Coordinates of C-alpha atoms and ligand atoms in Angstrom, one line a residue:
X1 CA 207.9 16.9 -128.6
X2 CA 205.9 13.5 -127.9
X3 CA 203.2 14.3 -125.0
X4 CA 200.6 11.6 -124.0
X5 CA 198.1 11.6 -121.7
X6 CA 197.1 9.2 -119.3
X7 CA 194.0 9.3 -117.0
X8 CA 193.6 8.8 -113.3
X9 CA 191.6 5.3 -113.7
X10 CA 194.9 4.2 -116.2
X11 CA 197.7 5.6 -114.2
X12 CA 198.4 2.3 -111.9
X13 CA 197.9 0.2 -115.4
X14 CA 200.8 1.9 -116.7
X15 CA 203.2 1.8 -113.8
X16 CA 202.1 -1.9 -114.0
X17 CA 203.3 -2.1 -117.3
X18 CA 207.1 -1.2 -116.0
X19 CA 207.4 -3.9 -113.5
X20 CA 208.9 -6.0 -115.9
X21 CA 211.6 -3.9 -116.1
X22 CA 212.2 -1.7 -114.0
X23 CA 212.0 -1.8 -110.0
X24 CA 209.3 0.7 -109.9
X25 CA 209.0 3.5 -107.0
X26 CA 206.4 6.0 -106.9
X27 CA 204.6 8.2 -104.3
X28 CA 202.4 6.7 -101.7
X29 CA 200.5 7.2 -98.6
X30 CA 201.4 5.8 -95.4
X31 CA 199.1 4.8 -92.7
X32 CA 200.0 7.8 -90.4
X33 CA 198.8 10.5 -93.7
X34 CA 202.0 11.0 -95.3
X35 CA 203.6 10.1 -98.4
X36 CA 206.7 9.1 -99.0
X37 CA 208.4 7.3 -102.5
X38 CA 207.9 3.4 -102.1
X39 CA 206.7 0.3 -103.7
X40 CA 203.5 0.4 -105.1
X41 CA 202.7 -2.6 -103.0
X42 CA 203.7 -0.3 -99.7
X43 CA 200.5 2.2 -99.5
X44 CA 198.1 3.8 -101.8
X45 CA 199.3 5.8 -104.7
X46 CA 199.3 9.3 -103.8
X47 CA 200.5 11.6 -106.7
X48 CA 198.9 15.0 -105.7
X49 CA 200.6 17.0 -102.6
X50 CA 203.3 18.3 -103.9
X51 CA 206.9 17.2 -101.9
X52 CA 207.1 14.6 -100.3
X53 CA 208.6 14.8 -96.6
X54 CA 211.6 12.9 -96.9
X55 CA 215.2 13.8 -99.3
X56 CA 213.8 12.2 -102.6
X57 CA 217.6 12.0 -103.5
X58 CA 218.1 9.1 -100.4
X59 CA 217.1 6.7 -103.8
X60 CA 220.3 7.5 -104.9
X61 CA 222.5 8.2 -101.5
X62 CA 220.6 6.4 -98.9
X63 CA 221.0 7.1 -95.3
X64 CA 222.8 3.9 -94.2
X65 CA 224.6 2.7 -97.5
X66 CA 226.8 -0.5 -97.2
X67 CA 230.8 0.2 -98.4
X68 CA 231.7 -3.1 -98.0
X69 CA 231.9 -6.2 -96.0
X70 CA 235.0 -8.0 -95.1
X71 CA 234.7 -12.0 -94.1
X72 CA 237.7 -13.6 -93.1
X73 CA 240.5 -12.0 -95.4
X74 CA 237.8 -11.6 -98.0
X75 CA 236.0 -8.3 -99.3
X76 CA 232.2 -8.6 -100.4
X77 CA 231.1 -5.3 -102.2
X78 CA 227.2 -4.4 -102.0
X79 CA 225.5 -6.5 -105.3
X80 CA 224.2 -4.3 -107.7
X81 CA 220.6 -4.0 -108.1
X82 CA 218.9 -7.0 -110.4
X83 CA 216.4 -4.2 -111.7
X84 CA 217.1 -0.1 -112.5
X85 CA 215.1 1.7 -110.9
X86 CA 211.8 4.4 -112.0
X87 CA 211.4 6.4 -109.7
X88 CA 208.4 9.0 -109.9
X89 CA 207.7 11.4 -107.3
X90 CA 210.0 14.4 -107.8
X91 CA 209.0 17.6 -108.0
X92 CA 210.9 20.7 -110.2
X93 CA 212.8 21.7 -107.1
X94 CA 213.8 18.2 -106.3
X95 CA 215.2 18.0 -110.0
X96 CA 217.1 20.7 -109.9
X97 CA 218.3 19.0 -106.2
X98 CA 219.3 15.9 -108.2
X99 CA 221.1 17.6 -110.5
X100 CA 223.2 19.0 -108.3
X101 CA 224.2 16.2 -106.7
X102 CA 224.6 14.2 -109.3
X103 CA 227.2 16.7 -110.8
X104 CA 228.9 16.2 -107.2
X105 CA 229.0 12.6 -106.8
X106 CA 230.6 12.0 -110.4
X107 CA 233.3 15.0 -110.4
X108 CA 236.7 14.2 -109.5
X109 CA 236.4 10.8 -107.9
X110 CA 233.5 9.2 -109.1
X111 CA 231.4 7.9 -106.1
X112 CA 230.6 4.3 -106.7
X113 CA 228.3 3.5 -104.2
X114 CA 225.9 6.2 -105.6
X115 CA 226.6 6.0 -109.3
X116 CA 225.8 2.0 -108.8
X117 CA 222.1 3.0 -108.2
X118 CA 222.0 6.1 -110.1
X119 CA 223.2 4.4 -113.7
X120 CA 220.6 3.7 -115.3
X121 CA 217.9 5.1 -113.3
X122 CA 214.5 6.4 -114.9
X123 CA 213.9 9.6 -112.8
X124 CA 210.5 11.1 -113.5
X125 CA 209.4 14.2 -112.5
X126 CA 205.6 15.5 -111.7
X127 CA 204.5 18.8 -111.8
X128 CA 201.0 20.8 -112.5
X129 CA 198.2 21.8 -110.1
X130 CA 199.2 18.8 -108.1
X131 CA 201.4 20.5 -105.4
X132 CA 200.1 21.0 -101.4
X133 CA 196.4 21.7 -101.7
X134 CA 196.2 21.5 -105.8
X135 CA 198.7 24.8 -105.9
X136 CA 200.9 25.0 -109.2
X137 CA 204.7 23.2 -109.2
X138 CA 205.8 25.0 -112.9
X139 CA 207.0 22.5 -115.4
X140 CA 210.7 20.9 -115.2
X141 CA 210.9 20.5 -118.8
X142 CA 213.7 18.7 -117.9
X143 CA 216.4 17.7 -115.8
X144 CA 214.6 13.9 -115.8
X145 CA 213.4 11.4 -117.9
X146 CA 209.9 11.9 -117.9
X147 CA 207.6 14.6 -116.3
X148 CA 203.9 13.6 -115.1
X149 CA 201.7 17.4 -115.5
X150 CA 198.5 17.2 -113.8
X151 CA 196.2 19.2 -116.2
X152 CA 193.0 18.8 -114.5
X153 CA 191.7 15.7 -116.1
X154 CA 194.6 13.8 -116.5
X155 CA 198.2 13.3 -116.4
X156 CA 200.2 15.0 -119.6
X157 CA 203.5 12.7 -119.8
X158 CA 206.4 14.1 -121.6
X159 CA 209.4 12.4 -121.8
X160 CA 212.8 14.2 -121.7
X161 CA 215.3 11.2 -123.1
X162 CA 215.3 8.3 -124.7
X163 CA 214.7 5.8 -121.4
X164 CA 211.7 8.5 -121.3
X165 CA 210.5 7.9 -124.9
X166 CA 211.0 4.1 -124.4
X167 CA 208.4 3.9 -121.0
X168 CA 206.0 5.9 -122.8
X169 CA 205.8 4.0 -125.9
X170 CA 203.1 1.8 -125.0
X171 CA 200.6 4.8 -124.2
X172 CA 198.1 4.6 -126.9
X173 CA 196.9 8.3 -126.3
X174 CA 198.3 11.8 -127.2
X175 CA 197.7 14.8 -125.1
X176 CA 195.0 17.3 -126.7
X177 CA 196.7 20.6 -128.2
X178 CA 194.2 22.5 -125.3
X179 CA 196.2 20.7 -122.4
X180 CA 199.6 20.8 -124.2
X181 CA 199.2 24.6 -123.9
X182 CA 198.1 24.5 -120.7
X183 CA 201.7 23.0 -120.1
X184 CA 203.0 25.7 -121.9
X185 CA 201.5 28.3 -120.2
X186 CA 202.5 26.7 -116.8
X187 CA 205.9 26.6 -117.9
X188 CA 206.2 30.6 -118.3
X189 CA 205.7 31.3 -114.3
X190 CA 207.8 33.4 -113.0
X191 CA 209.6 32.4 -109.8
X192 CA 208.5 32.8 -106.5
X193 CA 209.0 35.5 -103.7
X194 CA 211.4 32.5 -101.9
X195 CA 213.4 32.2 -105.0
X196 CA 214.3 35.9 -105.1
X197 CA 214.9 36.2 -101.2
X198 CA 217.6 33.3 -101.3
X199 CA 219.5 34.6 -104.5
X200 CA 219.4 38.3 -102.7
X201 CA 220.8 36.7 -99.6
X202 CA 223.5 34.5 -101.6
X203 CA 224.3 37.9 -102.9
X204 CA 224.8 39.3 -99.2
X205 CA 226.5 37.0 -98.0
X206 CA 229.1 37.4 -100.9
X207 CA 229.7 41.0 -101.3
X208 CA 228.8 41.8 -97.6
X209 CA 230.6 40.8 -93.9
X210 CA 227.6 39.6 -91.9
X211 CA 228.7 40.4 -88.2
X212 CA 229.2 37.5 -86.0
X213 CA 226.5 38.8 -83.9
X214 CA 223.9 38.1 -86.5
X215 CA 224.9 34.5 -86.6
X216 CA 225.5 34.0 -82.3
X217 CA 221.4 35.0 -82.4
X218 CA 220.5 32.5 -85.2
X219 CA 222.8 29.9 -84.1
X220 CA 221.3 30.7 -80.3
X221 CA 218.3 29.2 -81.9
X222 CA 219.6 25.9 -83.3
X223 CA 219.1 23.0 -81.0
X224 CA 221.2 20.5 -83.2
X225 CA 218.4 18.2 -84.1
X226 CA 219.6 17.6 -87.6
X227 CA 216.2 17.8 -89.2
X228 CA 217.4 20.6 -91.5
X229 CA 220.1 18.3 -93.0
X230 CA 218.8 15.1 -92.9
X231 CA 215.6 16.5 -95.3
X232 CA 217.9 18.4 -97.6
X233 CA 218.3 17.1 -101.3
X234 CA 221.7 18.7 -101.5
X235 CA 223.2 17.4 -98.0
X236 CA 225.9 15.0 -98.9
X237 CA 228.0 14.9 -95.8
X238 CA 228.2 11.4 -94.2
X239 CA 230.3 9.5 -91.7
X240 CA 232.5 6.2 -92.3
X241 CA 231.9 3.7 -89.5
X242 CA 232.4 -0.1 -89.1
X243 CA 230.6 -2.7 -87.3
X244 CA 232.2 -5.7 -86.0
X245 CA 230.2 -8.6 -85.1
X246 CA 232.3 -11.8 -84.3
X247 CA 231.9 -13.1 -88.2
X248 CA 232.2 -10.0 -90.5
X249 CA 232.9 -6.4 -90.2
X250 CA 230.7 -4.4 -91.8
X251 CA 232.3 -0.7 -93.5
X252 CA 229.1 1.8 -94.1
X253 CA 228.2 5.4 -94.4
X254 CA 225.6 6.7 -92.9
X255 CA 224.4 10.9 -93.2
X256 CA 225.9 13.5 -90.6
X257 CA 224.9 16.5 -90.1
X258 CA 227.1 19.7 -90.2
X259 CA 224.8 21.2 -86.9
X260 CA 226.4 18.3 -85.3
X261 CA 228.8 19.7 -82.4
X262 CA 231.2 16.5 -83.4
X263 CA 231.2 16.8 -86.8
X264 CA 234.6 18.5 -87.1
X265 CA 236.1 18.0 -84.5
X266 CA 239.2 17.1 -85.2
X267 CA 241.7 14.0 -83.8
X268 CA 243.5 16.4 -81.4
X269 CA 240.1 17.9 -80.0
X270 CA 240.4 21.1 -81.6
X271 CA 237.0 21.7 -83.3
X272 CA 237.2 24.9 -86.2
X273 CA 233.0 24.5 -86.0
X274 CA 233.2 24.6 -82.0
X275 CA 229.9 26.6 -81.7
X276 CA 226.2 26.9 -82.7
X277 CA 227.1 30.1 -84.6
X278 CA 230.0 29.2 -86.8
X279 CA 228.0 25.7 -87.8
X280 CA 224.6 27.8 -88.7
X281 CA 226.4 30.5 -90.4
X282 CA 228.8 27.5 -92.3
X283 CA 225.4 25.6 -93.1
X284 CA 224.3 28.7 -94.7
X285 CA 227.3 30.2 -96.1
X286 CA 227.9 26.8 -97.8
X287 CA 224.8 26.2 -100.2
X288 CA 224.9 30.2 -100.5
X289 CA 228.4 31.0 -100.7
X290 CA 231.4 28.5 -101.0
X291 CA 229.0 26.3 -103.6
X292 CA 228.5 29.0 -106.0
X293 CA 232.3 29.5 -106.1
X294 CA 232.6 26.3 -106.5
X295 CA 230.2 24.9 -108.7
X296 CA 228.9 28.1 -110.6
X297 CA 225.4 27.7 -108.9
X298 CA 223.4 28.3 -105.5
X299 CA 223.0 24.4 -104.3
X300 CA 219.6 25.5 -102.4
X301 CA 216.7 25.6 -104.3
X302 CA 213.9 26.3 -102.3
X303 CA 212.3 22.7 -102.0
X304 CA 211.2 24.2 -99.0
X305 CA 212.2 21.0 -96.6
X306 CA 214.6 22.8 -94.3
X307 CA 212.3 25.2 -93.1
X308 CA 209.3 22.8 -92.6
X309 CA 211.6 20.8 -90.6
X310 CA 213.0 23.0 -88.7
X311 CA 211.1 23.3 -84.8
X312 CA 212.9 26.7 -84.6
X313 CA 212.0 28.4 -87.4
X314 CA 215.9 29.1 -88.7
X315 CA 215.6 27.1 -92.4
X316 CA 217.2 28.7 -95.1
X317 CA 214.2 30.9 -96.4
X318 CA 213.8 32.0 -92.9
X319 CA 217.3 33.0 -92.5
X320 CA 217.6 34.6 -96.0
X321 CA 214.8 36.2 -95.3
X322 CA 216.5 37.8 -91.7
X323 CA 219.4 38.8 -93.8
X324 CA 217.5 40.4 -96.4
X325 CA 215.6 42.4 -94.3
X326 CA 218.9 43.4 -92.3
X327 CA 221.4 44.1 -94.7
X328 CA 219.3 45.0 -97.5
Ligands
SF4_401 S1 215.2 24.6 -99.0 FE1 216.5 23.7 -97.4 S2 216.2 21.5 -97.7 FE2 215.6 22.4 -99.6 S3 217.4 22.5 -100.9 FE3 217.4 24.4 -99.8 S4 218.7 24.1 -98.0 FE4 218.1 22.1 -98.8
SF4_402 S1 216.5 21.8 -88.0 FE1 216.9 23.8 -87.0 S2 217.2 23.3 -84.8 FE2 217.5 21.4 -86.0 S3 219.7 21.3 -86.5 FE3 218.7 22.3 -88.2 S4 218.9 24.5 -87.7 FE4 219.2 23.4 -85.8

């Protein structure tokens, strides 16, 4: 395995280096304190502090994405970006988010509108003693094109693929066998308390009826401000709408949000989500119950969004953790 090092005072040198070819995003600080994935030219780099707030997958599946645009009898389709993109600033979790989406938007019918920005894409990773207050994120080692692993005194890079090898080629230095074990070692954690609670309560929630009681008091809680789905990696649900203006129309897709009272109902007014309760539970049942049926794995994993967003404390940990502690 190639692993070079780069150090702090060379980092913006290198991701100078990739302008040429690649429309290069990476983590930044904006001017109210929090980071977010932009243009280096948009804030200061900011690499350590873990997730940022924002779904790192909106690179891919933005919130307001332009289907088409129709002039006259004519059809204009969004142009295809001049540049691929690098984009650094996932973390492990958010990989694994990725992954799972990207499975999703090419099976069946291929979604164009996200493939378009997804092909050819350099996705790096970053992990190491970098996350919120210098805590550990444990190695990807994979599931990306490159991994940036904060060892203490510099940045171990280790690509994953050959777009990987190819933006790494021009780093003169290799890692030291002391910090490529440190890697190692990193790599062997074991997975947190949050990771068991949510595969206990994807188990529950399987094998076990849940009264509708339990979800009438969680949903009681829910006041439909969408912040748990509009932060999740693995939300995918949007809404078709057009906008006329009197030269074009305008066909887009914009996020929705399955806490959304109006998000099923149906032509006729008959809504099968029609109250707090059956949306919470369906939020939950989905990424811990229908999604494993469906695609063999639980499509939460723990990025932890959900339930910092959340201003009434019912994210997915904190609801795995009620049923856990209820039903065993
Ligand atoms: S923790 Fe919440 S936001 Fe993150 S993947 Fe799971 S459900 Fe989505
Ligand atoms: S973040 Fe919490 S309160 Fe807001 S819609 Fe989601 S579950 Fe409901």
């Amino acid at each position: 395995m190639i692993i070079k090092i780069v150090t702090s005072d060379r980092i913006e040198q290198f991701f100078a280096s990739l302008d040429a070819t690649w429309e290069v995003r990476v983590p930044i600080m904006l001017p109210d304190g929090t980071r977010t994935i932009s243009s280096r030219s948009s804030g200061p780099l900011a690499l350590h502090g873990g997730a940022v707030a924002g779904k790192p997958t909106a690179a891919f599946f933005p919130q307001h994405g332009t289907i088409f645009t129709a002039v006259g009898s004519g059809f204009q389709e969004p142009a295809a970006p001049t540049r691929p993109l690098f984009i650094l600033g996932f973390t492990p979790r958010d990989l694994a988010c990725l992954r799972f989406i990207d499975r999703f938007f090419a099976d069946g019918f291929s979604d164009d509108l996200y493939l378009r920005l997804r092909k050819n894409a350099v996705v790096a990773g970053i992990s190491g003693n970098c996350g919120l207050g210098g805590t550990l994120l444990p190695p990807a080692g994979g599931d990306c094109d490159l991994e940036f692993f904060w060892e203490g005194s510099g940045w171990l890079v280790i690509p994953h693929s050959s777009a990987g090898e190819a933006c790494v080629s021009g780093l003169p230095d290799s890692a030291p066998p002391e910090a490529v074990e440190r890697y190692r070692q990193a790599a062997m954690t074991p997975p947190h308390e949050n990771d068991r609670l949510v595969r206990r309560a994807s188990e529950l929630l399987r094998s076990t009826s849940v009264p509708d009681s339990f979800w009438a008091e969680i949903g009681d809680r829910c006041i439909a401000c969408t912040g748990c789905n509009l932060a999740c990696p693995t939300c995918t649900c949007f809404g078709v709408q057009d906008w006329r203006s009197a030269t074009q129309t305008e066909r887009s897709r914009m996020w929705d949000s399955c806490q959304l009272d109006g998000f099923m109902r149906e032509a006729g007014g008959h809504n099968p989500l029609g109250s707090e309760a059956e949306r919470t539970r369906r939020r939950i049942h989905h990424k811990l119950a229908a999604d494993p049926e469906k695609w063999g794995e639980i499509s939460c994993f723990v990025c932890g969004r959900c339930d910092s967003a959340c201003p009434t404390g019912i994210g997915i940990v904190a609801v795995a953790r009620e049923l856990v502690a209820r039903f065993g």
